[in-house]
Short mmCIF file of C-alpha atoms in Angstrom, two decimals:
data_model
loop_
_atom_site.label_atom_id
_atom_site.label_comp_id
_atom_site.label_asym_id
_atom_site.label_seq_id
_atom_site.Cartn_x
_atom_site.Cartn_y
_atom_site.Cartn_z
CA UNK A 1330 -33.96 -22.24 -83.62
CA UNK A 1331 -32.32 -25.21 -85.50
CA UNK A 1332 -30.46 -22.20 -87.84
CA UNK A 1333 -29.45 -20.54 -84.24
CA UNK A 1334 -27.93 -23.98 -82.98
CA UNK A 1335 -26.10 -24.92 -86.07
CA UNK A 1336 -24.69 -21.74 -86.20
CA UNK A 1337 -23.74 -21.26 -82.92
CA UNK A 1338 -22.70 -24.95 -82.07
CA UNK A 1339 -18.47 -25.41 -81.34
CA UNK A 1340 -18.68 -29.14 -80.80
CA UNK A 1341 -18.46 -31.01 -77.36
CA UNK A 1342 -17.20 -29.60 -74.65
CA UNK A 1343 -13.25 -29.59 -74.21
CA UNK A 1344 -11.01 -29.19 -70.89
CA UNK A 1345 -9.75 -25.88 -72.38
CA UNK A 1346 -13.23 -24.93 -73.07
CA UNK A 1347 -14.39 -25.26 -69.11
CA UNK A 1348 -10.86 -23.98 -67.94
CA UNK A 1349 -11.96 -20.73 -70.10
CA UNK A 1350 -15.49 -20.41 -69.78
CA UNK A 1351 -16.15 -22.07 -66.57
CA UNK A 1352 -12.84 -20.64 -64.99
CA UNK A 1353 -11.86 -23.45 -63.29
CA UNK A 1354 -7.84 -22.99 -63.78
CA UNK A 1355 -8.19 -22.55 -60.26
CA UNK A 1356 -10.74 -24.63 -58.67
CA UNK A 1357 -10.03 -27.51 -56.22
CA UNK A 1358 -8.12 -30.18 -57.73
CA UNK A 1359 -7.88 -33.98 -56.98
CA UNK A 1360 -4.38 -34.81 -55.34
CA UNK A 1361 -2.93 -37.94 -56.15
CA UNK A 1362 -4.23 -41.17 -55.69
CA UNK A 1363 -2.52 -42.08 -52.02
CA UNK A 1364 -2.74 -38.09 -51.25
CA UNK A 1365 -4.64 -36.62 -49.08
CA UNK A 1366 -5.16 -33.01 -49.66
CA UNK A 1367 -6.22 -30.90 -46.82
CA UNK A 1368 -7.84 -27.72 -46.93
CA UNK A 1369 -8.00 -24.71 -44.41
CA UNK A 1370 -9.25 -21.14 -43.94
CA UNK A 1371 -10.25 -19.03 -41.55
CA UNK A 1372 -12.71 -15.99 -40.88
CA UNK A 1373 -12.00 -13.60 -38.10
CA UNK A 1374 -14.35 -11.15 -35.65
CA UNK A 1375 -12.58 -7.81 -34.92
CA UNK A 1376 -15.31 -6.93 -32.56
CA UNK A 1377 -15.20 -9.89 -30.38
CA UNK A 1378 -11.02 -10.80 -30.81
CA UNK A 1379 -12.31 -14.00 -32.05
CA UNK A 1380 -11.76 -16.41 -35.01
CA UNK A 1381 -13.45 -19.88 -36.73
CA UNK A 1382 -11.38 -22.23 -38.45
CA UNK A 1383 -11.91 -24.66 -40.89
CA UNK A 1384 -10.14 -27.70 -41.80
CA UNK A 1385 -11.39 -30.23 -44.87
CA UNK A 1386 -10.14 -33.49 -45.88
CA UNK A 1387 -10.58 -35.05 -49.04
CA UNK A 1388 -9.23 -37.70 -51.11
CA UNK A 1389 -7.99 -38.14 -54.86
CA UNK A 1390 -12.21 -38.49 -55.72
CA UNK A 1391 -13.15 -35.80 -53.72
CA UNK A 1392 -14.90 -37.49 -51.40
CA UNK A 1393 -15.13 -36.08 -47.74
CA UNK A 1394 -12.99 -37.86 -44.99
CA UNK A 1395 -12.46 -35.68 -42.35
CA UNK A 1396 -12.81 -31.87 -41.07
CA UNK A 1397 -12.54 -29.61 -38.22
CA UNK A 1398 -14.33 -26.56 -37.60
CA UNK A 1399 -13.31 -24.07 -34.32
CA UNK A 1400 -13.64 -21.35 -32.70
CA UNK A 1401 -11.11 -19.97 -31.17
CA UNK A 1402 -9.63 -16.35 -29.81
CA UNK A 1403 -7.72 -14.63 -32.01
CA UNK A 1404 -5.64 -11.23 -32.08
CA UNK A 1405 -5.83 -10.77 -35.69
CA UNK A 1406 -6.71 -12.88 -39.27
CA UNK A 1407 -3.50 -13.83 -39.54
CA UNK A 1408 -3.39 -15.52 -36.02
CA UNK A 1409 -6.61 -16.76 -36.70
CA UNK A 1410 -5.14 -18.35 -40.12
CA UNK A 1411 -2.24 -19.86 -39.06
CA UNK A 1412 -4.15 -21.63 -35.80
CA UNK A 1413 -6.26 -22.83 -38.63
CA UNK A 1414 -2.97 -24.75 -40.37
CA UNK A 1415 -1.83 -25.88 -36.99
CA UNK A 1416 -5.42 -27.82 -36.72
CA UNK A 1417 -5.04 -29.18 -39.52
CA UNK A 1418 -1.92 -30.45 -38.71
CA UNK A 1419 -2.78 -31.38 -35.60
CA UNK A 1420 -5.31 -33.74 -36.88
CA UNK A 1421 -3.74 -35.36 -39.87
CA UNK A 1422 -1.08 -36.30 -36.69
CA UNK A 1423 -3.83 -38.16 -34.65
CA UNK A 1424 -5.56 -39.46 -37.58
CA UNK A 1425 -2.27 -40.78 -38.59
CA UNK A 1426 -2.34 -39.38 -41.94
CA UNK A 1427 1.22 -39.55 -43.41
CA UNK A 1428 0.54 -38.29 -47.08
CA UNK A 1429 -1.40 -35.12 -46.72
CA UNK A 1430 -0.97 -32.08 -49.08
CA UNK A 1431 -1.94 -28.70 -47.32
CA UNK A 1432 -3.48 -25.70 -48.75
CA UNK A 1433 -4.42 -22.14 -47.52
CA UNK A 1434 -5.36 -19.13 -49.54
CA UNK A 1435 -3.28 -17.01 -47.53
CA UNK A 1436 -0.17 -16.24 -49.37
CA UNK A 1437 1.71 -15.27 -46.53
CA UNK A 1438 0.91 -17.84 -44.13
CA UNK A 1439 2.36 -20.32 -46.89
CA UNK A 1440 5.72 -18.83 -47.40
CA UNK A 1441 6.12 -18.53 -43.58
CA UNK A 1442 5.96 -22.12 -43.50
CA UNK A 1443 8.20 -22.69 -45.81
CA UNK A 1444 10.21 -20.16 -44.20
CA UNK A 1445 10.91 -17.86 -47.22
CA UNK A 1446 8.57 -15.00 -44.73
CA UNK A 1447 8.91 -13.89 -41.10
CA UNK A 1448 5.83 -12.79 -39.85
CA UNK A 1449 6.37 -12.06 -35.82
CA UNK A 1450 2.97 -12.39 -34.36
CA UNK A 1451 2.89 -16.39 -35.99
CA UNK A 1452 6.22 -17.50 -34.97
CA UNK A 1453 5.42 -19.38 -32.23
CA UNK A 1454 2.44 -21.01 -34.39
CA UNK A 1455 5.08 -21.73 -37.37
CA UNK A 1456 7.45 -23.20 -35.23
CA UNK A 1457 4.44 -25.50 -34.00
CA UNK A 1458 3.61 -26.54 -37.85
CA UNK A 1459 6.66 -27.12 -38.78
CA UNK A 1460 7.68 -29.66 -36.00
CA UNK A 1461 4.39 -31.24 -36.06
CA UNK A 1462 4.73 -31.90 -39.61
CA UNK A 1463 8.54 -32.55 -39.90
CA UNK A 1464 7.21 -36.81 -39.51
CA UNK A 1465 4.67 -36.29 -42.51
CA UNK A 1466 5.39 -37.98 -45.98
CA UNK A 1467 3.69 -34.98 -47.84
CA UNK A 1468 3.86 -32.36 -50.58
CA UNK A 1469 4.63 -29.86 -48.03
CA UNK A 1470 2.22 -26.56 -47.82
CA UNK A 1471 0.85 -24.98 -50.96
CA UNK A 1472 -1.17 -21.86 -51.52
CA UNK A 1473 -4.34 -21.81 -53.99
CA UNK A 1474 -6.52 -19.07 -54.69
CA UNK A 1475 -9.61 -18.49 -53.39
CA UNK A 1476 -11.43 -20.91 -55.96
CA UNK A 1477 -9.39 -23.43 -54.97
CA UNK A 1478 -10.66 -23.23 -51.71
CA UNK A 1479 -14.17 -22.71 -51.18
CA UNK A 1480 -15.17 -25.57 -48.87
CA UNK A 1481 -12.67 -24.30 -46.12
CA UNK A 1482 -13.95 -20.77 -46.67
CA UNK A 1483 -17.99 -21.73 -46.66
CA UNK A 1484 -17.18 -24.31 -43.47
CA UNK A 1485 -15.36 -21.35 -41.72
CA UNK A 1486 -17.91 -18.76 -42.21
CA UNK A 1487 -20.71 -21.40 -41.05
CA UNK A 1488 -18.86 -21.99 -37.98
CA UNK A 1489 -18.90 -18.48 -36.98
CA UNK A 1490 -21.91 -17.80 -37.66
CA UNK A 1491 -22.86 -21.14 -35.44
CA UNK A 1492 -25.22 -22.38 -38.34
CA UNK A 1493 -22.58 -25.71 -38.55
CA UNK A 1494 -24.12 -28.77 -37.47
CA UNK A 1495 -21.71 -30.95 -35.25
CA UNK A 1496 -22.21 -33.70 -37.93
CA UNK A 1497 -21.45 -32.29 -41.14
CA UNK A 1498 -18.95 -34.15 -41.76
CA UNK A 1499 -20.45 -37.52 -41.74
CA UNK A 1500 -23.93 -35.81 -42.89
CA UNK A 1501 -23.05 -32.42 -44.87
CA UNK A 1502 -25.42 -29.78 -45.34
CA UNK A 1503 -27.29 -29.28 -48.33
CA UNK A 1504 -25.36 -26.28 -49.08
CA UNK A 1505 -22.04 -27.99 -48.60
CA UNK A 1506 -23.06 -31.03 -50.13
CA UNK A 1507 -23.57 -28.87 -53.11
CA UNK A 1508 -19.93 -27.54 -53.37
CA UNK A 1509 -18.46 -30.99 -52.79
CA UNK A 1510 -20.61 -32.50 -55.43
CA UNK A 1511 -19.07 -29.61 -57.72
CA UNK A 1512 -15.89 -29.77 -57.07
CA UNK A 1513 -16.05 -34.11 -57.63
CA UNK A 1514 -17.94 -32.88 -61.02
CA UNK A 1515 -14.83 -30.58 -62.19
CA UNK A 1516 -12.58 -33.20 -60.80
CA UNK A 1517 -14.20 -35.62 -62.69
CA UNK A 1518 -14.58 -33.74 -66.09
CA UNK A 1519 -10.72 -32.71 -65.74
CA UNK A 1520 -9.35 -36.13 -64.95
CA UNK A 1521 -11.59 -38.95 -66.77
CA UNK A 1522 -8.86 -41.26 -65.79
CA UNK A 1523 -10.22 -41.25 -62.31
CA UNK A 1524 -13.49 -43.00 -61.15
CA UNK A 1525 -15.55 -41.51 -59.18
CA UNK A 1526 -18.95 -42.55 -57.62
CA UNK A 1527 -21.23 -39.42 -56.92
CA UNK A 1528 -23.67 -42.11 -55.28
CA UNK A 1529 -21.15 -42.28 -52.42
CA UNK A 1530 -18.59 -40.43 -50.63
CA UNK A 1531 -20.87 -38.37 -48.75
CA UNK A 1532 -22.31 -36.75 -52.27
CA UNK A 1533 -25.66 -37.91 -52.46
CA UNK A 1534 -27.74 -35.69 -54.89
CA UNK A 1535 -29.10 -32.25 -53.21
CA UNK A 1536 -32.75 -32.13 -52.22
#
């Protein structure tokens, strides 16, 4: 065992060894301190015309501030997805929240707010984002990939499958706690610079 180790042993573990072998090139990053980045996604019932969207705020630690989780009617994923950015917007305005970054994993919906896309059936819901948000001091809108988003995406499918409790933002889930405390872990690991406490920020340890 001791021949197996020494022979097999690289040294201690390096940020390009977890962005390779972890593949977490993509995962949720911290914004910058003073940022607020804001997460959304959406999942969307053919069947029933119907939608749930998820909205996730976290700071430069990764600690959970604030989230919204719908449902909604919906003519298609796309409607469904951009109702989901307009939420978010919608509540970084009442919150007051002037320096928010917003992400979505829709590639699309992202260019049509930064109007480099025309997609008809979303105009209206555009239009609505981008006047809401024309006040914000913010990165603008961003797309990530779907590691990048996960939260959103987990909240989302929780919501419509009604197993989201009312308080899980103040009081997460084990399962969610579980992907914040990872994502504050990466975080962490990828930006030493930045101190985080895992004993607070709605990451206690998973039971």
């Amino acid at each position: 065992m001791q021949e197996f180790y020494q022979a097999n042993y690289t040294g201690p573990p390096t940020r390009e060894n977890v962005l390779n072998t972890w593949g977490i090139a993509a995962h949720w990053k911290f914004p910058p301190s003073g940022v607020l980045k804001c997460n959304v996604d959406a999942t969307w019932n053919e069947a029933k015309s119907t939608g749930a969207c998820a909205v996730v705020v976290r700071d430069h630690t990764g600690a959970l501030l604030s989230g919204s989780a719908k449902l909604l009617p919906a003519s298609s994923p796309m409607v469904v997805e951009a109702c989901a950015l307009r939420k978010a917007i919608l509540l970084a305005y009442n919150l007051d929240i002037q320096r928010v970054a917003f992400k979505s994993d829709n590639l699309f919906l992202i260019e049509a707010c930064r109007k480099e896309r025309v997609i008809g059936e979303i105009e209206l819901i555009i239009a609505d984002i981008l006047t809401i948000g024309a006040g914000f001091i913010h990165p603008g809108f961003s797309w990530t990939q779907r590691n990048g988003n996960e939260v959103a995406h987990f909240v989302a499918r929780a919501r419509s499958r009604d197993n989201l409790p009312m308080s899980w933002v103040a009081c997460p889930p084990p399962w969610l706690r579980s992907f914040l405390l990872h994502d504050a872990k990466v975080g962490a690991f990828l930006n030493p610079q930045v101190a985080v406490d895992f004993g607070t920020h709605n990451l206690p340890p998973v039971t």
